[in-house]
PDB file of C-alpha atoms in Angstrom:
ATOM      1  CA  UNK X   1      -0.072  -0.078   0.078  1.00  0.00           C
ATOM      2  CA  UNK X   2       1.351   3.398  -0.880  1.00  0.00           C
ATOM      3  CA  UNK X   3       0.304   6.964  -1.619  1.00  0.00           C
ATOM      4  CA  UNK X   4       0.579   7.737  -5.302  1.00  0.00           C
ATOM      5  CA  UNK X   5       0.722  11.178  -6.940  1.00  0.00           C
ATOM      6  CA  UNK X   6      -2.721  12.478  -8.069  1.00  0.00           C
ATOM      7  CA  UNK X   7      -2.915  13.160 -12.071  1.00  0.00           C
ATOM      8  CA  UNK X   8      -3.778  16.940 -12.377  1.00  0.00           C
ATOM      9  CA  UNK X   9      -5.841  18.737 -14.992  1.00  0.00           C
ATOM     10  CA  UNK X  10      -3.946  18.926 -18.244  1.00  0.00           C
ATOM     11  CA  UNK X  11      -2.587  15.539 -18.029  1.00  0.00           C
ATOM     12  CA  UNK X  12      -4.007  13.534 -20.925  1.00  0.00           C
ATOM     13  CA  UNK X  13      -4.221  10.361 -18.665  1.00  0.00           C
ATOM     14  CA  UNK X  14      -7.129  12.030 -16.845  1.00  0.00           C
ATOM     15  CA  UNK X  15      -9.141  11.926 -20.025  1.00  0.00           C
ATOM     16  CA  UNK X  16      -8.669   8.172 -20.842  1.00  0.00           C
ATOM     17  CA  UNK X  17     -11.411   5.755 -20.655  1.00  0.00           C
ATOM     18  CA  UNK X  18     -10.832   3.140 -17.913  1.00  0.00           C
ATOM     19  CA  UNK X  19     -10.562  -0.505 -19.412  1.00  0.00           C
ATOM     20  CA  UNK X  20     -12.788  -3.202 -17.971  1.00  0.00           C
ATOM     21  CA  UNK X  21     -11.008  -5.307 -15.305  1.00  0.00           C
ATOM     22  CA  UNK X  22     -11.075  -9.014 -16.032  1.00  0.00           C
ATOM     23  CA  UNK X  23      -8.308 -10.188 -13.455  1.00  0.00           C
ATOM     24  CA  UNK X  24      -8.983 -10.005  -9.950  1.00  0.00           C
ATOM     25  CA  UNK X  25      -5.588 -10.943  -8.415  1.00  0.00           C
ATOM     26  CA  UNK X  26      -2.765  -9.149  -6.542  1.00  0.00           C
ATOM     27  CA  UNK X  27      -2.270  -6.370  -9.100  1.00  0.00           C
ATOM     28  CA  UNK X  28      -5.857  -5.258  -8.555  1.00  0.00           C
ATOM     29  CA  UNK X  29      -5.713  -5.582  -4.901  1.00  0.00           C
ATOM     30  CA  UNK X  30      -2.630  -3.564  -4.700  1.00  0.00           C
ATOM     31  CA  UNK X  31      -4.260  -0.854  -6.937  1.00  0.00           C
ATOM     32  CA  UNK X  32      -7.366  -0.749  -4.811  1.00  0.00           C
ATOM     33  CA  UNK X  33      -5.229  -0.429  -1.475  1.00  0.00           C
ATOM     34  CA  UNK X  34      -3.271   2.461  -3.248  1.00  0.00           C
ATOM     35  CA  UNK X  35      -6.210   4.171  -4.343  1.00  0.00           C
ATOM     36  CA  UNK X  36      -7.782   4.133  -0.834  1.00  0.00           C
ATOM     37  CA  UNK X  37      -4.365   5.230   0.747  1.00  0.00           C
ATOM     38  CA  UNK X  38      -4.131   8.041  -1.734  1.00  0.00           C
ATOM     39  CA  UNK X  39      -7.689   9.088  -1.137  1.00  0.00           C
ATOM     40  CA  UNK X  40      -7.435   9.301   2.403  1.00  0.00           C
ATOM     41  CA  UNK X  41      -4.009  11.119   2.393  1.00  0.00           C
ATOM     42  CA  UNK X  42      -5.330  13.719   0.141  1.00  0.00           C
ATOM     43  CA  UNK X  43      -7.915  13.902   1.820  1.00  0.00           C
ATOM     44  CA  UNK X  44     -10.761  13.121  -0.296  1.00  0.00           C
ATOM     45  CA  UNK X  45     -14.105  11.213  -0.497  1.00  0.00           C
ATOM     46  CA  UNK X  46     -13.403   9.387  -3.742  1.00  0.00           C
ATOM     47  CA  UNK X  47     -10.646   8.444  -6.168  1.00  0.00           C
ATOM     48  CA  UNK X  48     -10.695   6.775  -9.569  1.00  0.00           C
ATOM     49  CA  UNK X  49      -7.863   4.792 -11.019  1.00  0.00           C
ATOM     50  CA  UNK X  50      -7.374   7.345 -13.786  1.00  0.00           C
ATOM     51  CA  UNK X  51      -6.542   9.794 -11.329  1.00  0.00           C
ATOM     52  CA  UNK X  52      -3.477   7.844 -10.405  1.00  0.00           C
ATOM     53  CA  UNK X  53      -2.490   7.106 -13.960  1.00  0.00           C
ATOM     54  CA  UNK X  54      -4.118   3.633 -14.314  1.00  0.00           C
ATOM     55  CA  UNK X  55      -6.805   3.411 -17.216  1.00  0.00           C
ATOM     56  CA  UNK X  56      -8.958   0.909 -15.307  1.00  0.00           C
ATOM     57  CA  UNK X  57     -12.519   0.679 -14.352  1.00  0.00           C
ATOM     58  CA  UNK X  58     -11.731   0.833 -10.659  1.00  0.00           C
ATOM     59  CA  UNK X  59     -12.557   3.462  -7.981  1.00  0.00           C
ATOM     60  CA  UNK X  60     -13.059   3.803  -4.269  1.00  0.00           C
ATOM     61  CA  UNK X  61     -15.548   5.977  -2.305  1.00  0.00           C
ATOM     62  CA  UNK X  62     -15.610   6.569   1.376  1.00  0.00           C
ATOM     63  CA  UNK X  63     -18.597   8.395   2.914  1.00  0.00           C
ATOM     64  CA  UNK X  64     -19.508   8.048   6.615  1.00  0.00           C
ATOM     65  CA  UNK X  65     -16.731   5.615   7.469  1.00  0.00           C
ATOM     66  CA  UNK X  66     -18.119   3.035   4.718  1.00  0.00           C
ATOM     67  CA  UNK X  67     -15.595   2.220   2.113  1.00  0.00           C
ATOM     68  CA  UNK X  68     -16.966   1.228  -1.310  1.00  0.00           C
ATOM     69  CA  UNK X  69     -14.286  -0.592  -3.557  1.00  0.00           C
ATOM     70  CA  UNK X  70     -15.916  -0.689  -7.137  1.00  0.00           C
ATOM     71  CA  UNK X  71     -14.696  -2.575 -10.080  1.00  0.00           C
ATOM     72  CA  UNK X  72     -16.344  -2.384 -13.507  1.00  0.00           C
ATOM     73  CA  UNK X  73     -19.066  -0.236 -11.903  1.00  0.00           C
ATOM     74  CA  UNK X  74     -22.164   1.224 -13.952  1.00  0.00           C
ATOM     75  CA  UNK X  75     -25.165   3.183 -13.076  1.00  0.00           C
ATOM     76  CA  UNK X  76     -28.354   1.223 -13.723  1.00  0.00           C
ATOM     77  CA  UNK X  77     -30.869   3.576 -12.368  1.00  0.00           C
ATOM     78  CA  UNK X  78     -31.264   7.131 -11.394  1.00  0.00           C
ATOM     79  CA  UNK X  79     -33.824   9.551  -9.995  1.00  0.00           C
ATOM     80  CA  UNK X  80     -34.479  13.241  -9.266  1.00  0.00           C
ATOM     81  CA  UNK X  81     -32.019  16.075  -9.475  1.00  0.00           C
ATOM     82  CA  UNK X  82     -29.697  17.673  -7.052  1.00  0.00           C
ATOM     83  CA  UNK X  83     -27.519  20.889  -7.557  1.00  0.00           C
ATOM     84  CA  UNK X  84     -24.430  21.269  -5.158  1.00  0.00           C
ATOM     85  CA  UNK X  85     -20.873  22.296  -4.935  1.00  0.00           C
ATOM     86  CA  UNK X  86     -18.335  19.792  -6.295  1.00  0.00           C
ATOM     87  CA  UNK X  87     -14.441  19.704  -6.068  1.00  0.00           C
ATOM     88  CA  UNK X  88     -12.016  17.346  -7.478  1.00  0.00           C
ATOM     89  CA  UNK X  89      -8.454  16.315  -6.303  1.00  0.00           C
ATOM     90  CA  UNK X  90      -7.377  16.440  -9.953  1.00  0.00           C
ATOM     91  CA  UNK X  91      -8.537  20.225 -10.203  1.00  0.00           C
ATOM     92  CA  UNK X  92      -7.129  21.486  -6.795  1.00  0.00           C
ATOM     93  CA  UNK X  93      -8.169  24.921  -5.551  1.00  0.00           C
ATOM     94  CA  UNK X  94     -11.527  25.159  -7.320  1.00  0.00           C
ATOM     95  CA  UNK X  95     -15.244  23.927  -6.831  1.00  0.00           C
ATOM     96  CA  UNK X  96     -18.397  24.645  -8.720  1.00  0.00           C
ATOM     97  CA  UNK X  97     -22.079  24.125  -8.481  1.00  0.00           C
ATOM     98  CA  UNK X  98     -22.973  20.951 -10.620  1.00  0.00           C
ATOM     99  CA  UNK X  99     -26.539  19.365 -11.313  1.00  0.00           C
ATOM    100  CA  UNK X 100     -26.446  15.560 -10.911  1.00  0.00           C
ATOM    101  CA  UNK X 101     -29.030  12.992 -10.285  1.00  0.00           C
ATOM    102  CA  UNK X 102     -30.345  13.087  -6.597  1.00  0.00           C
ATOM    103  CA  UNK X 103     -30.019   9.183  -6.316  1.00  0.00           C
ATOM    104  CA  UNK X 104     -28.170   6.478  -8.237  1.00  0.00           C
ATOM    105  CA  UNK X 105     -28.182   2.763  -8.030  1.00  0.00           C
ATOM    106  CA  UNK X 106     -24.796   1.173  -9.121  1.00  0.00           C
ATOM    107  CA  UNK X 107     -23.867  -2.324  -9.765  1.00  0.00           C
ATOM    108  CA  UNK X 108     -20.203  -3.352  -9.734  1.00  0.00           C
ATOM    109  CA  UNK X 109     -17.766  -6.071  -8.738  1.00  0.00           C
ATOM    110  CA  UNK X 110     -15.697  -6.203  -5.617  1.00  0.00           C
ATOM    111  CA  UNK X 111     -12.075  -6.934  -5.442  1.00  0.00           C
ATOM    112  CA  UNK X 112     -12.777 -10.660  -5.656  1.00  0.00           C
ATOM    113  CA  UNK X 113     -15.061 -10.142  -8.680  1.00  0.00           C
ATOM    114  CA  UNK X 114     -18.246 -10.874  -6.878  1.00  0.00           C
ATOM    115  CA  UNK X 115     -21.215  -8.775  -7.993  1.00  0.00           C
ATOM    116  CA  UNK X 116     -22.178  -5.962  -5.579  1.00  0.00           C
ATOM    117  CA  UNK X 117     -24.890  -3.244  -5.544  1.00  0.00           C
ATOM    118  CA  UNK X 118     -24.819   0.157  -4.205  1.00  0.00           C
ATOM    119  CA  UNK X 119     -27.416   2.738  -3.877  1.00  0.00           C
ATOM    120  CA  UNK X 120     -26.669   6.436  -2.914  1.00  0.00           C
ATOM    121  CA  UNK X 121     -28.117   9.923  -2.546  1.00  0.00           C
ATOM    122  CA  UNK X 122     -26.698  12.984  -0.955  1.00  0.00           C
ATOM    123  CA  UNK X 123     -22.786  12.850  -0.783  1.00  0.00           C
ATOM    124  CA  UNK X 124     -22.667   9.201  -1.762  1.00  0.00           C
ATOM    125  CA  UNK X 125     -24.811   9.578  -4.657  1.00  0.00           C
ATOM    126  CA  UNK X 126     -22.853  12.548  -5.975  1.00  0.00           C
ATOM    127  CA  UNK X 127     -19.471  10.668  -5.372  1.00  0.00           C
ATOM    128  CA  UNK X 128     -20.756   7.777  -7.327  1.00  0.00           C
ATOM    129  CA  UNK X 129     -21.571   9.811 -10.342  1.00  0.00           C
ATOM    130  CA  UNK X 130     -18.253  11.982  -9.872  1.00  0.00           C
ATOM    131  CA  UNK X 131     -16.128   8.828  -9.918  1.00  0.00           C
ATOM    132  CA  UNK X 132     -17.831   6.828 -12.405  1.00  0.00           C
ATOM    133  CA  UNK X 133     -17.291  10.026 -14.764  1.00  0.00           C
ATOM    134  CA  UNK X 134     -13.690   9.736 -14.254  1.00  0.00           C
ATOM    135  CA  UNK X 135     -13.712   6.012 -15.362  1.00  0.00           C
ATOM    136  CA  UNK X 136     -15.272   7.593 -18.626  1.00  0.00           C
ATOM    137  CA  UNK X 137     -12.674  10.320 -19.083  1.00  0.00           C
ATOM    138  CA  UNK X 138     -15.221  12.953 -17.941  1.00  0.00           C
ATOM    139  CA  UNK X 139     -14.472  15.750 -15.336  1.00  0.00           C
ATOM    140  CA  UNK X 140     -17.085  17.849 -13.168  1.00  0.00           C
ATOM    141  CA  UNK X 141     -15.918  20.833 -15.371  1.00  0.00           C
ATOM    142  CA  UNK X 142     -17.374  19.339 -18.249  1.00  0.00           C
ATOM    143  CA  UNK X 143     -20.847  20.169 -16.849  1.00  0.00           C
ATOM    144  CA  UNK X 144     -20.262  23.934 -16.501  1.00  0.00           C
ATOM    145  CA  UNK X 145     -21.478  26.533 -19.186  1.00  0.00           C
ATOM    146  CA  UNK X 146     -18.110  28.160 -18.554  1.00  0.00           C
ATOM    147  CA  UNK X 147     -15.083  27.842 -16.561  1.00  0.00           C
ATOM    148  CA  UNK X 148     -15.937  31.248 -15.217  1.00  0.00           C
ATOM    149  CA  UNK X 149     -18.342  29.225 -13.113  1.00  0.00           C
ATOM    150  CA  UNK X 150     -15.495  27.851 -11.002  1.00  0.00           C
ATOM    151  CA  UNK X 151     -15.087  29.309  -7.420  1.00  0.00           C
ATOM    152  CA  UNK X 152     -11.462  29.630  -6.272  1.00  0.00           C
ATOM    153  CA  UNK X 153     -10.982  28.335  -2.848  1.00  0.00           C
ATOM    154  CA  UNK X 154      -8.184  28.301  -0.409  1.00  0.00           C
ATOM    155  CA  UNK X 155      -6.331  31.536  -1.584  1.00  0.00           C
ATOM    156  CA  UNK X 156      -7.129  33.576   1.597  1.00  0.00           C
ATOM    157  CA  UNK X 157      -8.052  32.735   5.272  1.00  0.00           C
ATOM    158  CA  UNK X 158     -11.772  33.212   6.204  1.00  0.00           C
ATOM    159  CA  UNK X 159     -13.101  34.572   3.084  1.00  0.00           C
ATOM    160  CA  UNK X 160     -15.015  31.384   1.978  1.00  0.00           C
ATOM    161  CA  UNK X 161     -18.199  29.926   3.266  1.00  0.00           C
ATOM    162  CA  UNK X 162     -18.392  26.874   5.296  1.00  0.00           C
ATOM    163  CA  UNK X 163     -20.203  25.142   2.242  1.00  0.00           C
ATOM    164  CA  UNK X 164     -17.131  25.894   0.044  1.00  0.00           C
ATOM    165  CA  UNK X 165     -14.720  24.660   2.587  1.00  0.00           C
ATOM    166  CA  UNK X 166     -16.501  21.280   2.834  1.00  0.00           C
ATOM    167  CA  UNK X 167     -16.698  21.001  -0.937  1.00  0.00           C
ATOM    168  CA  UNK X 168     -13.038  21.355  -1.356  1.00  0.00           C
ATOM    169  CA  UNK X 169     -12.245  18.014   0.410  1.00  0.00           C
ATOM    170  CA  UNK X 170     -15.591  16.424  -0.663  1.00  0.00           C
ATOM    171  CA  UNK X 171     -14.741  14.722  -3.955  1.00  0.00           C
ATOM    172  CA  UNK X 172     -11.951  13.346  -5.872  1.00  0.00           C
TER     173      UNK X 172
END
């Protein structure tokens, strides 16, 4: 297990589509452990394999002390609409309001290849959509009308709202 460098906006690896995983052995287990260590060290709520330079369909999400290890995930159902602040470890220093589905249902495999299901709303629902976007080479800024919609954070002390501060560490 190790903390790996996070790929930043501008690196072409961030836009690669993750390849499906078909081998559930030591390499995958180490990748999932590295994703978890890197996410927690950042700190963030989620991290996708392309964010550490691995073009594979693997991501981790940790919300309310519950760690979700997702391999080959896909959204099978969604409902409602939710607009909230979102940030990304690959685009440090910025957040923006993004509209996503209010609740999503995801099917995936775990590190052993067994089928799992995860349903999420609130932060978990947003994180699931955010990380699955990474696996398709998509970033939250792709939902913005303009990069002018980005809100800079962390530049000064005490000049940002609590909501903005929470969003800066919210997603990866």
